CSV table of C-alpha atoms in Angstrom, one decimal:
chain,number,residue,atom,x,y,z
A,9,UNK,CA,-15.9,17.3,16.0
A,10,UNK,CA,-13.2,15.7,13.9
A,11,UNK,CA,-10.6,13.2,15.0
A,12,UNK,CA,-7.2,14.3,14.0
A,13,UNK,CA,-4.6,11.8,12.9
A,14,UNK,CA,-1.0,13.0,12.2
A,15,UNK,CA,1.6,10.8,10.6
A,16,UNK,CA,5.1,11.9,11.6
A,17,UNK,CA,6.8,8.9,10.0
A,18,UNK,CA,8.5,8.9,6.7
A,19,UNK,CA,7.6,5.5,5.3
A,20,UNK,CA,6.0,6.3,1.9
A,21,UNK,CA,3.8,3.2,1.5
A,22,UNK,CA,2.4,3.5,5.0
A,23,UNK,CA,1.7,7.3,4.6
A,24,UNK,CA,0.1,6.7,1.2
A,25,UNK,CA,-2.3,4.1,2.6
A,26,UNK,CA,-3.2,6.2,5.5
A,27,UNK,CA,-3.9,9.2,3.3
A,28,UNK,CA,-6.1,7.3,0.9
A,29,UNK,CA,-8.1,5.6,3.6
A,30,UNK,CA,-8.5,8.4,6.1
A,31,UNK,CA,-9.4,11.0,3.5
A,32,UNK,CA,-12.4,8.9,2.7
A,33,UNK,CA,-13.7,9.3,6.2
A,34,UNK,CA,-15.5,12.6,6.9
A,35,UNK,CA,-15.0,12.5,10.6
A,36,UNK,CA,-11.2,12.2,10.4
A,37,UNK,CA,-8.7,14.9,9.6
A,38,UNK,CA,-5.5,13.4,8.4
A,39,UNK,CA,-2.2,15.3,8.1
A,40,UNK,CA,1.1,14.0,6.8
A,41,UNK,CA,3.9,15.8,8.7
A,42,UNK,CA,7.3,13.9,8.4
A,43,UNK,CA,9.4,14.7,11.4
A,44,UNK,CA,13.0,14.1,12.5
A,45,UNK,CA,13.4,15.8,15.8
A,46,UNK,CA,11.5,16.3,19.1
A,47,UNK,CA,10.8,20.0,18.2
A,48,UNK,CA,9.5,18.9,14.8
A,49,UNK,CA,7.0,16.5,16.4
A,50,UNK,CA,5.9,19.1,19.0
A,51,UNK,CA,5.3,21.7,16.3
A,52,UNK,CA,3.3,19.4,14.0
A,53,UNK,CA,1.5,16.9,16.2
A,54,UNK,CA,0.7,18.5,19.6
A,55,UNK,CA,-3.0,18.7,18.7
A,56,UNK,CA,-3.3,15.1,17.3
A,57,UNK,CA,-5.8,12.6,18.7
A,58,UNK,CA,-3.6,9.8,17.2
A,59,UNK,CA,-0.1,9.7,15.7
A,60,UNK,CA,1.6,7.3,13.4
A,61,UNK,CA,5.3,7.0,14.2
A,62,UNK,CA,8.4,5.8,12.4
A,63,UNK,CA,11.9,6.1,13.9
A,64,UNK,CA,11.5,9.6,15.2
A,65,UNK,CA,12.0,10.3,18.9
A,66,UNK,CA,8.8,10.1,21.0
A,67,UNK,CA,10.5,11.0,24.2
A,68,UNK,CA,8.8,12.0,27.5
A,69,UNK,CA,9.1,15.7,26.4
A,70,UNK,CA,7.3,14.9,23.2
A,71,UNK,CA,4.7,12.8,24.8
A,72,UNK,CA,4.0,15.4,27.5
A,73,UNK,CA,3.1,17.8,24.6
A,74,UNK,CA,0.4,15.4,23.2
A,75,UNK,CA,-2.4,16.6,25.4
A,76,UNK,CA,-5.2,15.2,23.1
A,77,UNK,CA,-3.5,12.0,22.0
A,78,UNK,CA,-5.1,8.6,22.6
A,79,UNK,CA,-2.9,6.4,20.5
A,80,UNK,CA,0.7,6.3,19.3
A,81,UNK,CA,0.8,3.7,16.5
A,82,UNK,CA,4.0,2.5,14.8
A,83,UNK,CA,4.2,0.3,11.6
A,84,UNK,CA,7.3,-1.4,13.1
A,85,UNK,CA,7.9,-4.4,15.3
A,86,UNK,CA,10.3,-2.4,17.5
A,87,UNK,CA,9.3,0.7,19.5
A,88,UNK,CA,12.5,1.6,21.4
A,89,UNK,CA,12.1,5.2,20.1
A,90,UNK,CA,8.9,5.6,22.1
A,91,UNK,CA,9.0,6.2,25.9
A,92,UNK,CA,6.4,3.6,26.8
A,93,UNK,CA,6.4,4.6,30.5
A,94,UNK,CA,5.7,8.2,29.7
A,95,UNK,CA,2.9,7.2,27.3
A,96,UNK,CA,1.3,5.0,29.9
A,97,UNK,CA,1.5,7.8,32.5
A,98,UNK,CA,-0.2,10.1,30.0
A,99,UNK,CA,-3.0,7.7,29.4
A,100,UNK,CA,-1.9,7.0,25.8
A,101,UNK,CA,-2.2,3.6,24.1
A,102,UNK,CA,0.9,2.4,22.1
A,103,UNK,CA,0.6,-0.1,19.3
A,104,UNK,CA,3.0,-1.8,17.0
A,105,UNK,CA,3.0,-4.6,14.3
A,106,UNK,CA,4.4,-7.3,16.6
A,107,UNK,CA,4.4,-10.8,15.1
A,108,UNK,CA,3.7,-9.5,11.6
A,109,UNK,CA,7.2,-10.3,10.4
A,110,UNK,CA,8.1,-13.1,12.8
A,111,UNK,CA,8.7,-15.7,10.0
A,112,UNK,CA,10.4,-13.2,7.8
A,113,UNK,CA,13.0,-12.2,10.4
A,114,UNK,CA,13.6,-15.7,11.5
A,115,UNK,CA,14.1,-16.8,7.9
A,116,UNK,CA,16.5,-13.9,7.3
A,117,UNK,CA,18.5,-14.8,10.4
A,118,UNK,CA,18.8,-18.4,9.2
A,119,UNK,CA,19.8,-17.1,5.7
A,120,UNK,CA,22.5,-15.0,7.2
A,121,UNK,CA,23.7,-17.9,9.3
A,122,UNK,CA,23.9,-20.1,6.2
A,123,UNK,CA,25.7,-17.4,4.2
A,124,UNK,CA,28.3,-17.1,7.0
A,125,UNK,CA,28.7,-20.9,7.4
A,126,UNK,CA,29.2,-21.5,3.7
A,127,UNK,CA,31.1,-18.2,3.1
A,128,UNK,CA,28.7,-17.6,0.2
A,129,UNK,CA,29.5,-13.9,-0.3
A,130,UNK,CA,33.3,-14.5,-0.2
A,131,UNK,CA,33.0,-17.4,-2.8
A,132,UNK,CA,30.7,-15.3,-5.0
A,133,UNK,CA,33.2,-12.4,-4.9
A,134,UNK,CA,36.1,-14.7,-5.8
A,135,UNK,CA,34.2,-16.3,-8.7
A,136,UNK,CA,33.4,-12.8,-10.1
A,137,UNK,CA,37.1,-12.1,-9.9
A,138,UNK,CA,37.9,-15.1,-12.1
A,139,UNK,CA,38.6,-17.8,-9.4
A,140,UNK,CA,36.9,-21.1,-10.0
A,141,UNK,CA,37.2,-23.8,-7.4
A,142,UNK,CA,40.6,-25.1,-6.5
A,143,UNK,CA,42.0,-25.3,-10.1
A,144,UNK,CA,43.1,-21.7,-9.8
A,145,UNK,CA,45.4,-22.3,-6.9
A,146,UNK,CA,45.3,-21.2,-3.3
A,147,UNK,CA,42.9,-18.3,-3.5
A,148,UNK,CA,39.7,-20.4,-3.2
A,149,UNK,CA,41.4,-22.9,-0.8
A,150,UNK,CA,42.0,-20.0,1.6
A,151,UNK,CA,38.3,-19.1,1.5
A,152,UNK,CA,37.2,-22.7,2.0
A,153,UNK,CA,39.3,-23.1,5.1
A,154,UNK,CA,37.1,-23.2,8.2
A,155,UNK,CA,33.9,-24.4,6.5
A,156,UNK,CA,32.4,-27.2,8.5
A,157,UNK,CA,29.0,-29.1,8.3
A,158,UNK,CA,26.3,-27.3,10.3
A,159,UNK,CA,25.2,-30.5,12.0
A,160,UNK,CA,26.7,-30.5,15.5
A,161,UNK,CA,27.6,-26.8,15.6
A,162,UNK,CA,26.0,-24.5,18.1
A,163,UNK,CA,23.7,-21.5,17.7
A,164,UNK,CA,23.4,-19.1,20.6
A,165,UNK,CA,20.2,-17.0,20.8
A,166,UNK,CA,20.3,-13.8,22.8
A,167,UNK,CA,16.6,-13.2,23.6
A,168,UNK,CA,13.8,-15.7,23.3
A,169,UNK,CA,10.7,-13.9,22.1
A,170,UNK,CA,8.6,-14.8,19.1
A,171,UNK,CA,11.3,-14.5,16.5
A,172,UNK,CA,13.9,-16.7,18.1
A,173,UNK,CA,11.2,-19.3,19.0
A,174,UNK,CA,10.3,-19.4,15.3
A,175,UNK,CA,14.0,-19.8,14.5
A,176,UNK,CA,14.6,-22.8,16.7
A,177,UNK,CA,12.9,-25.5,14.6
A,178,UNK,CA,14.6,-24.1,11.5
A,179,UNK,CA,18.0,-24.3,13.2
A,180,UNK,CA,17.2,-27.8,14.6
A,181,UNK,CA,16.4,-28.9,11.0
A,182,UNK,CA,20.0,-28.3,10.1
A,183,UNK,CA,21.2,-30.2,13.2
A,184,UNK,CA,22.3,-27.2,15.2
A,185,UNK,CA,22.5,-27.3,19.0
A,186,UNK,CA,20.6,-24.3,20.3
A,187,UNK,CA,21.6,-22.3,23.4
A,188,UNK,CA,19.4,-19.5,24.8
A,189,UNK,CA,20.2,-16.6,27.0
A,190,UNK,CA,17.1,-14.8,28.2
A,191,UNK,CA,16.8,-14.0,32.0
A,192,UNK,CA,13.0,-13.4,31.6
A,193,UNK,CA,12.1,-16.8,30.1
A,194,UNK,CA,11.9,-20.0,32.3
A,195,UNK,CA,14.3,-22.8,31.4
A,196,UNK,CA,11.3,-25.1,31.0
A,197,UNK,CA,10.1,-23.1,28.1
A,198,UNK,CA,13.4,-23.4,26.2
A,199,UNK,CA,13.7,-27.0,27.1
A,200,UNK,CA,10.3,-27.8,25.7
A,201,UNK,CA,11.4,-26.4,22.4
A,202,UNK,CA,14.6,-28.4,22.3
A,203,UNK,CA,16.9,-25.6,23.3
A,204,UNK,CA,19.1,-25.1,26.4
A,205,UNK,CA,19.1,-22.1,28.8
A,206,UNK,CA,22.6,-21.0,29.7
A,207,UNK,CA,24.3,-17.9,31.1
A,208,UNK,CA,25.4,-15.0,28.9
A,209,UNK,CA,29.2,-15.8,29.1
A,210,UNK,CA,28.6,-19.5,28.5
A,211,UNK,CA,26.6,-18.7,25.4
A,212,UNK,CA,29.4,-16.5,24.0
A,213,UNK,CA,32.1,-19.0,24.7
A,214,UNK,CA,30.3,-22.1,23.3
A,215,UNK,CA,28.4,-20.7,20.3
A,216,UNK,CA,29.6,-21.0,16.7
A,217,UNK,CA,26.9,-18.5,15.7
A,218,UNK,CA,25.7,-15.8,18.1
A,219,UNK,CA,22.3,-14.4,17.1
A,220,UNK,CA,21.1,-11.2,18.7
A,221,UNK,CA,17.3,-11.2,18.8
A,222,UNK,CA,16.3,-9.2,21.9
A,223,UNK,CA,14.6,-5.8,22.3
A,224,UNK,CA,16.7,-2.7,22.8
A,225,UNK,CA,16.5,-1.1,26.2
A,226,UNK,CA,18.6,1.5,28.0
A,227,UNK,CA,20.2,-1.3,30.0
A,228,UNK,CA,21.3,-3.5,27.2
A,229,UNK,CA,22.7,-0.9,24.8
A,230,UNK,CA,26.2,-2.2,23.6
A,231,UNK,CA,25.6,-5.5,25.4
A,232,UNK,CA,28.1,-6.9,22.9
A,233,UNK,CA,31.4,-5.0,23.0
A,234,UNK,CA,35.1,-5.6,23.1
A,235,UNK,CA,35.0,-7.8,26.2
A,236,UNK,CA,32.3,-10.0,24.8
A,237,UNK,CA,34.0,-10.5,21.4
A,238,UNK,CA,37.1,-11.7,23.2
A,239,UNK,CA,35.0,-14.4,24.9
A,240,UNK,CA,33.8,-15.7,21.5
A,241,UNK,CA,35.5,-18.4,19.4
A,242,UNK,CA,37.8,-17.0,16.8
A,243,UNK,CA,35.8,-19.1,14.3
A,244,UNK,CA,32.4,-17.7,15.5
A,245,UNK,CA,30.1,-15.4,13.7
A,246,UNK,CA,27.9,-12.6,15.1
A,247,UNK,CA,24.4,-12.2,13.5
A,248,UNK,CA,22.3,-9.1,14.5
A,249,UNK,CA,18.7,-8.9,13.2
A,250,UNK,CA,17.4,-7.1,16.2
A,251,UNK,CA,18.6,-3.5,16.8
A,252,UNK,CA,21.9,-1.9,15.9
A,253,UNK,CA,22.8,-0.3,19.2
A,254,UNK,CA,22.8,-3.7,20.9
A,255,UNK,CA,26.3,-4.0,19.4
A,256,UNK,CA,29.2,-1.7,19.9
A,257,UNK,CA,30.0,-1.1,16.3
A,258,UNK,CA,33.5,0.3,16.8
A,259,UNK,CA,34.4,-2.7,19.0
A,260,UNK,CA,33.0,-5.1,16.4
A,261,UNK,CA,35.1,-3.5,13.7
A,262,UNK,CA,38.2,-3.8,15.8
A,263,UNK,CA,37.4,-7.4,16.6
A,264,UNK,CA,36.9,-8.3,12.9
A,265,UNK,CA,40.1,-6.6,11.9
A,266,UNK,CA,42.0,-8.4,14.7
A,267,UNK,CA,40.5,-11.8,13.8
A,268,UNK,CA,39.0,-12.2,17.2
A,269,UNK,CA,35.8,-13.5,15.5
A,270,UNK,CA,35.4,-14.9,12.0
A,271,UNK,CA,32.8,-12.5,10.8
A,272,UNK,CA,29.5,-10.7,11.3
A,273,UNK,CA,26.2,-10.5,9.5
A,274,UNK,CA,24.2,-7.4,10.3
A,275,UNK,CA,20.7,-6.5,9.2
A,276,UNK,CA,20.8,-3.5,11.5
A,277,UNK,CA,23.5,-1.0,12.5
A,278,UNK,CA,23.9,1.7,15.1
A,279,UNK,CA,23.0,4.6,12.8
A,280,UNK,CA,20.7,4.1,10.0
A,281,UNK,CA,20.8,4.5,7.1
A,282,UNK,CA,24.4,3.5,6.9
A,283,UNK,CA,26.9,6.2,5.7
A,284,UNK,CA,29.1,5.1,2.8
A,285,UNK,CA,32.4,5.7,4.8
A,286,UNK,CA,31.4,3.2,7.5
A,287,UNK,CA,34.5,1.0,7.8
A,288,UNK,CA,32.4,-2.1,8.1
A,289,UNK,CA,31.5,-1.7,4.4
A,290,UNK,CA,35.1,-2.3,3.5
A,291,UNK,CA,35.4,-5.7,5.2
A,292,UNK,CA,35.1,-9.0,3.4
A,293,UNK,CA,34.0,-10.7,6.6
A,294,UNK,CA,31.0,-8.4,7.2
A,295,UNK,CA,27.6,-8.8,5.5
A,296,UNK,CA,25.2,-5.9,5.8
A,297,UNK,CA,21.6,-6.3,4.5
A,298,UNK,CA,20.1,-2.8,5.1
A,299,UNK,CA,17.3,-3.6,7.7
A,300,UNK,CA,15.5,-5.7,5.2
A,301,UNK,CA,14.9,-8.8,7.3
A,302,UNK,CA,11.2,-8.1,7.9
A,303,UNK,CA,10.4,-7.8,4.2
A,304,UNK,CA,8.0,-10.0,2.3
A,305,UNK,CA,4.9,-9.2,0.2
A,306,UNK,CA,2.7,-10.5,3.0
A,307,UNK,CA,4.5,-8.6,5.7
A,308,UNK,CA,4.5,-5.3,3.8
A,309,UNK,CA,0.8,-5.6,3.2
A,310,UNK,CA,0.2,-6.0,6.9
A,311,UNK,CA,2.6,-3.2,7.9
A,312,UNK,CA,0.9,-0.9,5.4
A,313,UNK,CA,-2.6,-1.7,6.9
A,314,UNK,CA,-2.0,-2.1,10.6
A,315,UNK,CA,-1.6,1.5,11.7
A,316,UNK,CA,-4.9,2.4,9.9
A,317,UNK,CA,-6.6,-0.6,11.6
A,318,UNK,CA,-5.3,0.4,15.1
A,319,UNK,CA,-6.3,4.0,14.7
A,320,UNK,CA,-9.7,2.9,13.4
A,321,UNK,CA,-10.2,0.7,16.4
A,322,UNK,CA,-9.5,3.5,18.8
A,323,UNK,CA,-11.8,5.7,16.7
A,324,UNK,CA,-14.5,3.0,17.1
A,325,UNK,CA,-14.0,2.6,20.8
A,326,UNK,CA,-11.9,-0.5,20.8
A,327,UNK,CA,-8.4,-1.4,22.0
A,328,UNK,CA,-5.7,-1.5,19.3
A,329,UNK,CA,-4.8,-4.9,17.9
A,330,UNK,CA,-1.0,-4.5,18.4
A,331,UNK,CA,-1.4,-3.1,21.9
A,332,UNK,CA,2.0,-2.7,23.6
A,333,UNK,CA,1.0,-1.2,27.0
A,334,UNK,CA,-2.2,-2.8,28.3
A,335,UNK,CA,-1.3,-1.5,31.7
A,336,UNK,CA,-2.5,1.9,30.5
A,337,UNK,CA,-6.1,0.7,30.6
A,338,UNK,CA,-7.2,2.2,33.9
A,339,UNK,CA,-5.4,5.6,33.1
A,340,UNK,CA,-7.0,5.6,29.7
A,341,UNK,CA,-10.5,5.0,31.0
A,342,UNK,CA,-10.0,7.7,33.7
A,343,UNK,CA,-8.9,10.2,31.1
A,344,UNK,CA,-11.0,9.4,28.1
A,345,UNK,CA,-13.9,7.4,29.5
A,346,UNK,CA,-15.1,3.9,28.5
A,347,UNK,CA,-13.0,2.8,25.5
A,348,UNK,CA,-15.9,0.7,24.2
A,349,UNK,CA,-18.0,3.9,23.7
A,350,UNK,CA,-17.3,5.2,20.2
A,351,UNK,CA,-15.1,8.3,20.1
A,352,UNK,CA,-17.2,10.0,17.4
């Protein structure tokens, strides 16, 4: 009996590591089957005992086809493309690389905030065009208008999971006041970290920088749209290092064009990779960093290794390290037996 692992993701360094390591194990059959659609996955992975997933859609329909599957593992922090409820009902464990890039994403968020506050990219562009400080007239003075010291300004955090909690001390180090909107986190938790819990509207109205750091769910898609941008200060910046669909991109573009907010820094967008005719690319007050916020040598090493580790743990009769749905335990045991008895 062999344990079949299918990678449907298209992340080369992850697939390469999986192939090298699983091919060394006689009891494991590994197949690399990059997929884009539900039908692709059903055709290529329906007989898998474990699957490694990228951004492809693991919907209820797909999960219902995985009759032999014990684990869906993703080398990402986010897993909004996986129907967790359907996986749990099917007795399938889901794992991710939660916390592996916490510092990296919080660093990247802070870097984008600083770039907005100091208008770094606008100044750099002006210098490359031959403008140097104020001796060249009004061009640079126009860019400098609105730059204020960070100390005393307000950062609003939408979501208060691991990444925003790592961001708080970094922001406080610059003297920023920190507001938090997260209906699932007690006010005492934010207070203990030196932040203040507020309502969603209050956060938008009072923040100089609005940072989106929550998970994407069907309920909060486009939680930031035309109505919300009108609530923000005209001098405020939006920073999104979470998930693109949390922001209504068309409404954001209209708001930036109209001057309703000062600018936006986006590590993520609604449809990735970005198409070159996306109008946001033409705006001087939009920074786009290509979903790179989680990158570092350390993080990439962990991302490369974690799916292999989680599949190996299931293979050895253990729970995955990055377990997303521990509530599946009883269903898993009923379907597959004691998880601490080796699979092979």
